[in-house]
C-alpha cells in the first residue's frame, strides 16, 4: 500500500524551502504527498515563532488532530522548526499535545528519517532538540514545489540580535555555505529548467563565505541561460555600494530589493538594536535609486514597539512617504519571550497599535495602488508561475515583483511572456500577450 505525507508550513521563505527538504526526505522514504491530513500516514508541522499569531495558529492546528490521531493510531505526527527550538517549548509541546510522536528543532531537520525510524521502534514520544547549530548539511535533496522559482539557501542563522527578534535564539549564529557548492546548485537548477533563483538567508547580504555577497551574486549572474536572480532578506547595515554596482551591472539580477527598515524613528531603531539611523537608511535608498532609478524597494515595518510614541509613529509614516515603497509587510509588535524587548517598559496598548497599523496599511496600499496605475498601457515581461482556475487566467510576476494575469490558449507556466497591461487592481495587473 502507498504511504502518504502531509506538510503544514508556517512563516518565511526559509521555512517554505525547508519544507521542500522535509518533502525530499519523506519522498526518499517512499512516502507520497497528499492534500489533507486525513489522508496522511505522517503529518509534519514546520513551525514559525517570529510572532505570537504564527505560534497560536500552529497550536490550534496541532490540537485539531487529536481526534484524527485517536482514530488513526499508527499515523505519525511530527512538529519541527522554530517553535520547538525555543527554550522549554519542546517540553511544553509534549505536555500540551502528548499524542505528538516526534518533536525536533531547526538544527536537526536532516535527521528526520532517523527520528521516524526511532519512533517506530518505541512507544514514547521522540524529542530531540540540538542546542548547537553544528555543520551545514549539504546532503539535502529538496523536493521542490515552487517551479519556476527555486529557493537556494546561501547562509543560515543571524548575529544581529535585534531586540524584538527570536531568530538568533532559534536559528543560531551565522554560517555561510561554500560558494562553489552554491554556484553548482544554481547551475544545476538552471539546467533543470528553473527560470528564477532566489538566494535565501536570514540576512542574505551578510554572507561571509570564501566570497563576499556581491562577489557571489556576480558569479551567479554570469552563468549561462535565461533566468532571473533575486535575494532576500537584506539588512540595511550590510547593504553596500559594491552590491549596488553588481545589481546595476547584470540584467539577470532583478531591480527589486527587500530592505526592511522596521521604523522611521531613530530612537526606536536604537531600542531595536538595528545599527543604523533613518538618515543612513535613506542615504542607501538614494544611492540605490541614483544608480538604478527603476529599482522597486519593499520593506518590513513594525508598529507598537515598546515605548513608541505618536511622534515615533509619525516618523515611520514620513519615511514611508519619502521612500514610496513598492509594497511592505506591516506588523504589530509581538512580544517574544527570551528577547530583550519583551522586558522593556512602556508596552504600547493594543488599541493604540491597532489604530496605528490601520493608518500605516492605508498609506502603503495607496502607494501600491498608485504604482500599479503607472503600468497601464505598458508592455512588461512576465515569468508565468501558475494557472488561476478561478479566474481562468495564467499568472506571473515581472522583475519588480508585480503580479500580472493574462489569458492564453496554451500552457505557458515556466515561460517568459510579454503582456500589455490593460487594467490595474491594487497590487495586481491584467493584460494580454503581445509579440
Coordinates of C-alpha atoms in Angstrom, one line a residue:
X1 CA 0.0 0.0 0.0
X2 CA 1.1 3.5 -0.7
X3 CA 2.1 5.7 2.2
X4 CA 1.3 9.4 2.3
X5 CA 2.7 12.6 3.9
X6 CA 1.2 16.0 4.5
X7 CA 3.3 19.0 5.5
X8 CA 1.9 22.2 7.1
X9 CA 4.2 25.2 6.8
X10 CA 4.2 28.4 8.7
X11 CA 6.4 31.5 8.3
X12 CA 9.0 32.7 6.0
X13 CA 10.5 31.6 2.6
X14 CA 13.3 29.8 4.6
X15 CA 10.6 27.6 6.1
X16 CA 9.0 27.0 2.7
X17 CA 12.3 25.8 1.4
X18 CA 12.9 23.7 4.5
X19 CA 9.5 22.1 4.0
X20 CA 10.8 21.1 0.5
X21 CA 13.8 19.5 2.2
X22 CA 11.4 17.6 4.6
X23 CA 9.4 16.5 1.5
X24 CA 12.6 15.3 -0.1
X25 CA 13.4 13.2 3.0
X26 CA 9.9 11.7 3.1
X27 CA 9.8 11.0 -0.6
X28 CA 13.1 9.2 -0.3
X29 CA 11.5 7.0 2.4
X30 CA 8.7 6.0 0.0
X31 CA 6.0 8.5 1.0
X32 CA 3.9 10.4 -1.5
X33 CA 2.4 13.8 -0.9
X34 CA -1.3 14.3 -0.2
X35 CA -3.5 17.3 0.2
X36 CA -5.2 16.6 3.6
X37 CA -4.0 15.3 7.0
X38 CA -6.9 12.8 7.0
X39 CA -5.2 11.0 4.1
X40 CA -1.8 11.0 5.6
X41 CA 0.3 8.4 7.3
X42 CA 2.6 11.2 8.6
X43 CA 1.8 14.8 9.2
X44 CA 4.7 17.3 9.7
X45 CA 4.2 20.8 11.1
X46 CA 7.1 23.0 10.1
X47 CA 6.5 25.9 12.6
X48 CA 7.4 29.5 13.0
X49 CA 7.6 31.6 16.2
X50 CA 8.5 35.0 14.9
X51 CA 5.1 36.3 16.0
X52 CA 2.6 35.1 18.5
X53 CA -0.1 34.7 15.9
X54 CA 2.0 32.1 14.0
X55 CA 2.6 30.2 17.2
X56 CA -1.0 30.2 18.2
X57 CA -2.1 29.1 14.7
X58 CA 0.3 26.1 14.9
X59 CA -1.0 25.2 18.3
X60 CA -4.6 25.3 17.0
X61 CA -3.9 23.1 14.1
X62 CA -1.9 20.6 16.1
X63 CA -4.8 20.4 18.6
X64 CA -7.3 19.7 15.8
X65 CA -5.5 16.4 15.0
X66 CA -6.2 14.9 18.4
X67 CA -9.4 13.1 17.3
X68 CA -7.8 12.0 14.0
X69 CA -4.8 10.6 15.9
X70 CA -7.3 8.6 18.1
X71 CA -8.9 7.2 15.0
X72 CA -5.6 6.5 13.2
X73 CA -3.2 5.4 16.0
X74 CA -0.5 4.4 13.5
X75 CA -0.4 7.9 12.0
X76 CA 2.8 9.8 12.9
X77 CA 2.5 13.5 13.9
X78 CA 5.8 15.4 13.9
X79 CA 6.4 19.0 15.0
X80 CA 9.6 20.8 13.9
X81 CA 11.0 24.1 13.1
X82 CA 11.5 27.3 15.1
X83 CA 8.7 26.8 17.7
X84 CA 10.1 23.7 19.5
X85 CA 13.7 25.2 19.2
X86 CA 12.8 27.8 21.8
X87 CA 13.8 27.2 25.4
X88 CA 11.4 24.8 27.1
X89 CA 9.0 24.8 24.2
X90 CA 9.6 21.2 23.3
X91 CA 8.6 20.1 26.8
X92 CA 5.6 22.4 26.7
X93 CA 4.5 20.9 23.4
X94 CA 4.8 17.4 24.7
X95 CA 2.8 18.3 27.8
X96 CA 0.1 20.1 25.8
X97 CA -0.1 17.5 23.0
X98 CA 1.0 14.1 24.3
X99 CA -0.2 12.4 21.1
X100 CA 2.5 14.2 19.1
X101 CA 5.1 11.5 18.1
X102 CA 8.2 13.5 17.1
X103 CA 9.4 16.9 18.2
X104 CA 12.6 18.3 16.6
X105 CA 14.2 21.7 16.1
X106 CA 15.8 23.8 13.4
X107 CA 19.3 22.2 13.7
X108 CA 18.4 18.6 13.1
X109 CA 15.9 18.7 10.3
X110 CA 18.2 16.5 8.3
X111 CA 17.8 13.7 10.9
X112 CA 14.1 13.4 10.3
X113 CA 14.3 9.9 8.8
X114 CA 16.2 8.5 11.8
X115 CA 13.7 10.2 14.1
X116 CA 10.9 8.5 12.3
X117 CA 12.7 5.1 12.4
X118 CA 13.3 5.7 16.1
X119 CA 9.7 6.4 16.8
X120 CA 8.7 3.1 15.0
X121 CA 10.9 1.2 17.5
X122 CA 9.4 2.8 20.6
X123 CA 6.1 3.9 22.0
X124 CA 7.1 7.1 23.7
X125 CA 7.5 10.5 22.0
X126 CA 10.8 11.2 20.4
X127 CA 12.1 14.6 21.4
X128 CA 15.4 15.7 20.0
X129 CA 16.4 19.4 20.1
X130 CA 20.1 20.3 19.3
X131 CA 21.3 23.4 21.1
X132 CA 24.3 23.7 18.8
X133 CA 23.8 24.6 15.1
X134 CA 26.7 22.4 14.1
X135 CA 27.9 22.0 10.5
X136 CA 25.8 22.9 7.4
X137 CA 24.3 19.8 5.9
X138 CA 25.0 19.7 2.2
X139 CA 23.3 16.3 1.6
X140 CA 19.7 17.7 1.4
X141 CA 17.8 16.8 -1.7
X142 CA 14.7 19.0 -1.6
X143 CA 11.5 18.0 -3.4
X144 CA 11.0 21.5 -4.9
X145 CA 7.4 22.7 -5.1
X146 CA 7.8 26.3 -6.3
X147 CA 8.6 25.9 -10.0
X148 CA 9.7 28.0 -11.9
X149 CA 11.3 29.6 -8.9
X150 CA 13.9 27.7 -6.9
X151 CA 14.9 28.7 -3.3
X152 CA 18.6 28.4 -2.6
X153 CA 20.0 28.8 1.0
X154 CA 23.4 30.5 1.0
X155 CA 23.6 31.1 4.7
X156 CA 21.9 30.3 8.0
X157 CA 21.4 32.0 11.3
X158 CA 21.8 35.6 12.5
X159 CA 24.3 37.6 14.5
X160 CA 22.3 40.8 14.8
X161 CA 20.2 40.3 17.9
X162 CA 17.5 42.8 17.1
X163 CA 15.9 43.4 20.5
X164 CA 12.4 42.2 19.3
X165 CA 13.6 39.1 17.3
X166 CA 13.7 35.5 18.3
X167 CA 15.6 34.3 15.2
X168 CA 19.2 34.2 16.6
X169 CA 17.9 32.1 19.5
X170 CA 16.2 29.5 17.3
X171 CA 18.4 29.6 14.2
X172 CA 21.8 30.1 15.8
X173 CA 24.7 32.1 14.7
X174 CA 25.6 32.9 11.0
X175 CA 27.0 30.1 9.0
X176 CA 27.7 30.5 5.3
X177 CA 27.8 27.8 2.6
X178 CA 30.8 27.3 0.3
X179 CA 30.3 29.5 -2.8
X180 CA 31.3 26.7 -5.1
X181 CA 28.5 24.5 -3.8
X182 CA 26.0 27.3 -4.1
X183 CA 27.1 28.1 -7.7
X184 CA 27.0 24.4 -8.7
X185 CA 23.5 24.1 -7.2
X186 CA 22.3 27.1 -9.2
X187 CA 23.9 25.9 -12.4
X188 CA 22.1 22.5 -12.0
X189 CA 18.7 24.2 -11.3
X190 CA 19.1 26.4 -14.5
X191 CA 19.9 23.2 -16.5
X192 CA 16.7 21.6 -15.0
X193 CA 14.6 24.5 -16.3
X194 CA 14.2 26.8 -13.3
X195 CA 13.9 30.3 -14.5
X196 CA 14.1 32.2 -11.2
X197 CA 16.6 31.7 -8.5
X198 CA 16.0 33.3 -5.1
X199 CA 19.0 33.3 -2.7
X200 CA 17.9 32.9 0.9
X201 CA 19.4 33.9 4.3
X202 CA 18.1 35.4 7.5
X203 CA 20.4 38.3 6.4
X204 CA 21.4 37.3 3.0
X205 CA 23.8 40.1 2.3
X206 CA 25.8 39.3 5.5
X207 CA 27.0 36.2 3.6
X208 CA 30.6 35.6 4.7
X209 CA 31.9 32.6 2.7
X210 CA 35.0 32.4 0.6
X211 CA 33.5 35.3 -1.4
X212 CA 31.7 38.4 -0.3
X213 CA 28.0 38.6 -1.1
X214 CA 28.4 40.9 -4.1
X215 CA 31.1 38.6 -5.5
X216 CA 28.8 35.6 -5.1
X217 CA 25.9 37.4 -6.7
X218 CA 28.2 38.4 -9.6
X219 CA 29.4 34.8 -10.2
X220 CA 25.9 33.5 -10.3
X221 CA 24.7 36.3 -12.6
X222 CA 27.5 35.3 -15.1
X223 CA 26.0 31.8 -15.5
X224 CA 24.6 30.9 -18.9
X225 CA 20.9 30.7 -19.6
X226 CA 17.9 33.0 -19.3
X227 CA 16.9 33.3 -15.7
X228 CA 16.1 35.9 -13.0
X229 CA 18.1 36.3 -9.8
X230 CA 16.6 37.5 -6.6
X231 CA 17.8 37.5 -3.0
X232 CA 16.3 38.1 0.4
X233 CA 16.3 39.3 3.1
X234 CA 18.8 42.1 3.2
X235 CA 19.9 44.0 6.3
X236 CA 20.4 47.7 5.7
X237 CA 23.6 47.8 7.7
X238 CA 25.2 45.3 5.3
X239 CA 23.8 46.9 2.1
X240 CA 26.9 48.2 0.4
X241 CA 27.9 50.3 -2.7
X242 CA 29.6 47.2 -4.1
X243 CA 26.2 45.4 -4.0
X244 CA 24.5 48.3 -5.8
X245 CA 27.1 48.2 -8.6
X246 CA 26.7 44.4 -9.1
X247 CA 22.9 44.8 -9.2
X248 CA 23.3 47.6 -11.8
X249 CA 25.8 45.6 -13.9
X250 CA 23.9 42.4 -14.6
X251 CA 20.5 42.4 -16.2
X252 CA 19.7 39.0 -14.7
X253 CA 19.6 40.5 -11.2
X254 CA 16.1 41.8 -10.6
X255 CA 15.7 45.5 -10.0
X256 CA 13.8 44.7 -6.8
X257 CA 15.1 44.8 -3.3
X258 CA 13.6 43.9 0.0
X259 CA 15.2 46.1 2.6
X260 CA 13.5 46.0 6.0
X261 CA 13.6 49.4 7.8
X262 CA 11.2 48.4 10.7
X263 CA 10.8 52.0 11.9
X264 CA 11.4 55.6 10.9
X265 CA 12.2 56.8 14.4
X266 CA 15.9 56.9 15.3
X267 CA 15.0 56.4 19.0
X268 CA 13.0 53.3 18.2
X269 CA 15.7 52.0 15.8
X270 CA 18.3 52.3 18.6
X271 CA 16.0 50.5 21.0
X272 CA 15.5 47.8 18.3
X273 CA 19.3 47.4 18.0
X274 CA 19.1 47.9 14.2
X275 CA 22.5 49.5 14.0
X276 CA 21.5 52.3 11.5
X277 CA 19.6 55.6 11.6
X278 CA 16.7 56.6 9.4
X279 CA 19.1 59.1 7.7
X280 CA 21.6 56.3 6.9
X281 CA 18.7 54.1 5.6
X282 CA 17.6 57.0 3.3
X283 CA 21.1 57.6 2.1
X284 CA 21.4 53.9 1.0
X285 CA 18.0 54.2 -0.8
X286 CA 19.1 57.4 -2.5
X287 CA 22.4 55.7 -3.7
X288 CA 20.5 52.7 -5.0
X289 CA 18.0 54.9 -6.9
X290 CA 20.7 57.1 -8.3
X291 CA 22.4 54.1 -9.8
X292 CA 19.2 52.0 -10.5
X293 CA 16.4 54.5 -10.9
X294 CA 13.7 51.9 -11.6
X295 CA 14.5 49.7 -8.6
X296 CA 11.4 48.7 -6.7
X297 CA 12.0 48.7 -2.9
X298 CA 9.9 46.7 -0.5
X299 CA 10.3 46.6 3.3
X300 CA 9.1 45.4 6.7
X301 CA 7.5 47.9 9.2
X302 CA 6.7 47.3 12.9
X303 CA 4.3 49.5 14.9
X304 CA 3.7 49.4 18.6
X305 CA 7.3 48.6 19.6
X306 CA 7.7 49.2 23.4
X307 CA 7.9 53.0 24.1
X308 CA 6.8 54.0 20.6
X309 CA 5.1 57.4 20.9
X310 CA 2.9 59.1 18.4
X311 CA 5.9 61.2 17.3
X312 CA 7.8 58.0 16.6
X313 CA 5.0 56.5 14.6
X314 CA 4.7 59.8 12.6
X315 CA 8.4 59.4 11.8
X316 CA 7.7 55.9 10.3
X317 CA 4.9 57.4 8.2
X318 CA 7.2 60.2 7.0
X319 CA 9.9 57.7 6.0
X320 CA 7.4 55.5 4.2
X321 CA 6.1 58.5 2.2
X322 CA 9.7 59.6 1.4
X323 CA 10.8 56.2 0.1
X324 CA 7.5 55.4 -1.6
X325 CA 7.8 51.6 -1.1
X326 CA 6.5 49.3 -3.9
X327 CA 4.9 47.2 -1.1
X328 CA 5.5 46.5 2.6
X329 CA 4.9 43.8 5.1
X330 CA 3.4 45.6 8.1
X331 CA 3.2 44.1 11.6
X332 CA 2.1 45.0 15.1
X333 CA 4.9 44.3 17.5
X334 CA 4.6 40.8 19.0
X335 CA 6.3 40.2 22.4
X336 CA 8.6 37.1 22.2
X337 CA 9.8 35.7 25.5
X338 CA 13.6 35.5 25.7
X339 CA 14.1 38.7 23.7
X340 CA 15.4 42.0 25.1
X341 CA 12.3 43.9 24.1
X342 CA 10.0 41.5 26.0
X343 CA 11.3 43.0 29.2
X344 CA 11.1 46.6 28.1
X345 CA 8.8 49.0 29.9
X346 CA 6.0 51.1 28.2
X347 CA 4.5 48.3 26.2
X348 CA 2.1 50.0 23.8
X349 CA -1.6 49.3 24.4
X350 CA -3.3 47.0 21.9
X351 CA -5.9 49.6 20.8
X352 CA -3.2 52.1 20.0
X353 CA -1.2 49.6 18.0
X354 CA -4.3 48.6 16.0
X355 CA -5.1 52.2 15.1
X356 CA -1.5 52.8 14.0
X357 CA -1.3 49.7 11.9
X358 CA -4.5 50.6 10.1
X359 CA -3.2 54.1 9.2
X360 CA 0.1 52.6 8.0
X361 CA -1.5 49.9 5.9
X362 CA -3.7 52.5 4.2
X363 CA -0.6 54.6 3.3
X364 CA 1.2 51.6 1.9
X365 CA -1.8 50.4 0.0
X366 CA -2.3 53.9 -1.5
X367 CA 1.4 53.8 -2.7
X368 CA 1.0 50.3 -4.1
X369 CA -2.2 51.2 -6.0
X370 CA -0.6 54.4 -7.4
X371 CA 2.4 52.4 -8.7
X372 CA 0.1 49.8 -10.3
X373 CA -1.7 52.5 -12.2
X374 CA 1.6 53.6 -13.8
X375 CA 1.7 50.1 -15.5
X376 CA -1.4 50.7 -17.6
X377 CA -0.6 50.8 -21.3
X378 CA 3.0 49.4 -20.8
X379 CA 4.3 46.1 -22.1
X380 CA 6.1 44.1 -19.4
X381 CA 7.9 40.7 -19.3
X382 CA 6.2 38.2 -17.0
X383 CA 7.6 34.9 -15.8
X384 CA 4.5 32.7 -15.8
X385 CA 4.2 30.9 -12.4
X386 CA 0.8 29.2 -12.4
X387 CA -2.7 29.0 -13.7
X388 CA -5.6 30.5 -11.7
X389 CA -8.5 28.2 -12.3
X390 CA -11.0 30.6 -10.6
X391 CA -10.1 33.5 -12.9
X392 CA -9.3 31.3 -15.9
X393 CA -6.1 33.2 -16.3
X394 CA -2.4 32.5 -16.2
X395 CA -0.3 34.5 -13.7
X396 CA 3.2 35.5 -13.0
X397 CA 5.4 38.4 -11.9
X398 CA 7.6 41.0 -13.6
X399 CA 11.1 41.6 -12.3
X400 CA 9.8 44.1 -9.9
X401 CA 7.6 41.6 -8.2
X402 CA 4.3 42.9 -9.5
X403 CA 1.7 40.1 -10.2
X404 CA 0.2 40.0 -13.7
X405 CA -2.8 38.0 -15.0
X406 CA -3.4 37.1 -18.7
X407 CA -5.4 34.7 -20.8
X408 CA -3.6 32.2 -23.0
X409 CA -4.8 29.2 -25.0
X410 CA -1.8 27.0 -24.2
X411 CA 0.2 26.2 -21.0
X412 CA 3.0 28.7 -20.6
X413 CA 4.0 28.0 -17.0
X414 CA 7.7 28.4 -16.7
X415 CA 8.0 30.6 -19.7
X416 CA 8.7 34.3 -20.1
X417 CA 5.9 36.2 -21.9
X418 CA 5.3 39.8 -22.8
X419 CA 1.9 41.2 -21.8
X420 CA 0.4 44.7 -22.4
X421 CA -1.2 45.9 -19.2
X422 CA -4.8 47.0 -19.6
X423 CA -6.0 47.1 -16.0
X424 CA -4.5 47.6 -12.6
X425 CA -6.3 46.5 -9.4
X426 CA -4.3 47.2 -6.2
X427 CA -1.2 45.0 -6.3
X428 CA -2.2 43.0 -9.5
X429 CA -2.2 43.8 -13.2
X430 CA -4.3 42.3 -16.1
X431 CA -3.3 42.3 -19.7
X432 CA -2.9 40.3 -22.9
X433 CA 0.1 38.6 -24.5
X434 CA 1.8 40.6 -27.3
X435 CA 4.7 39.5 -29.6

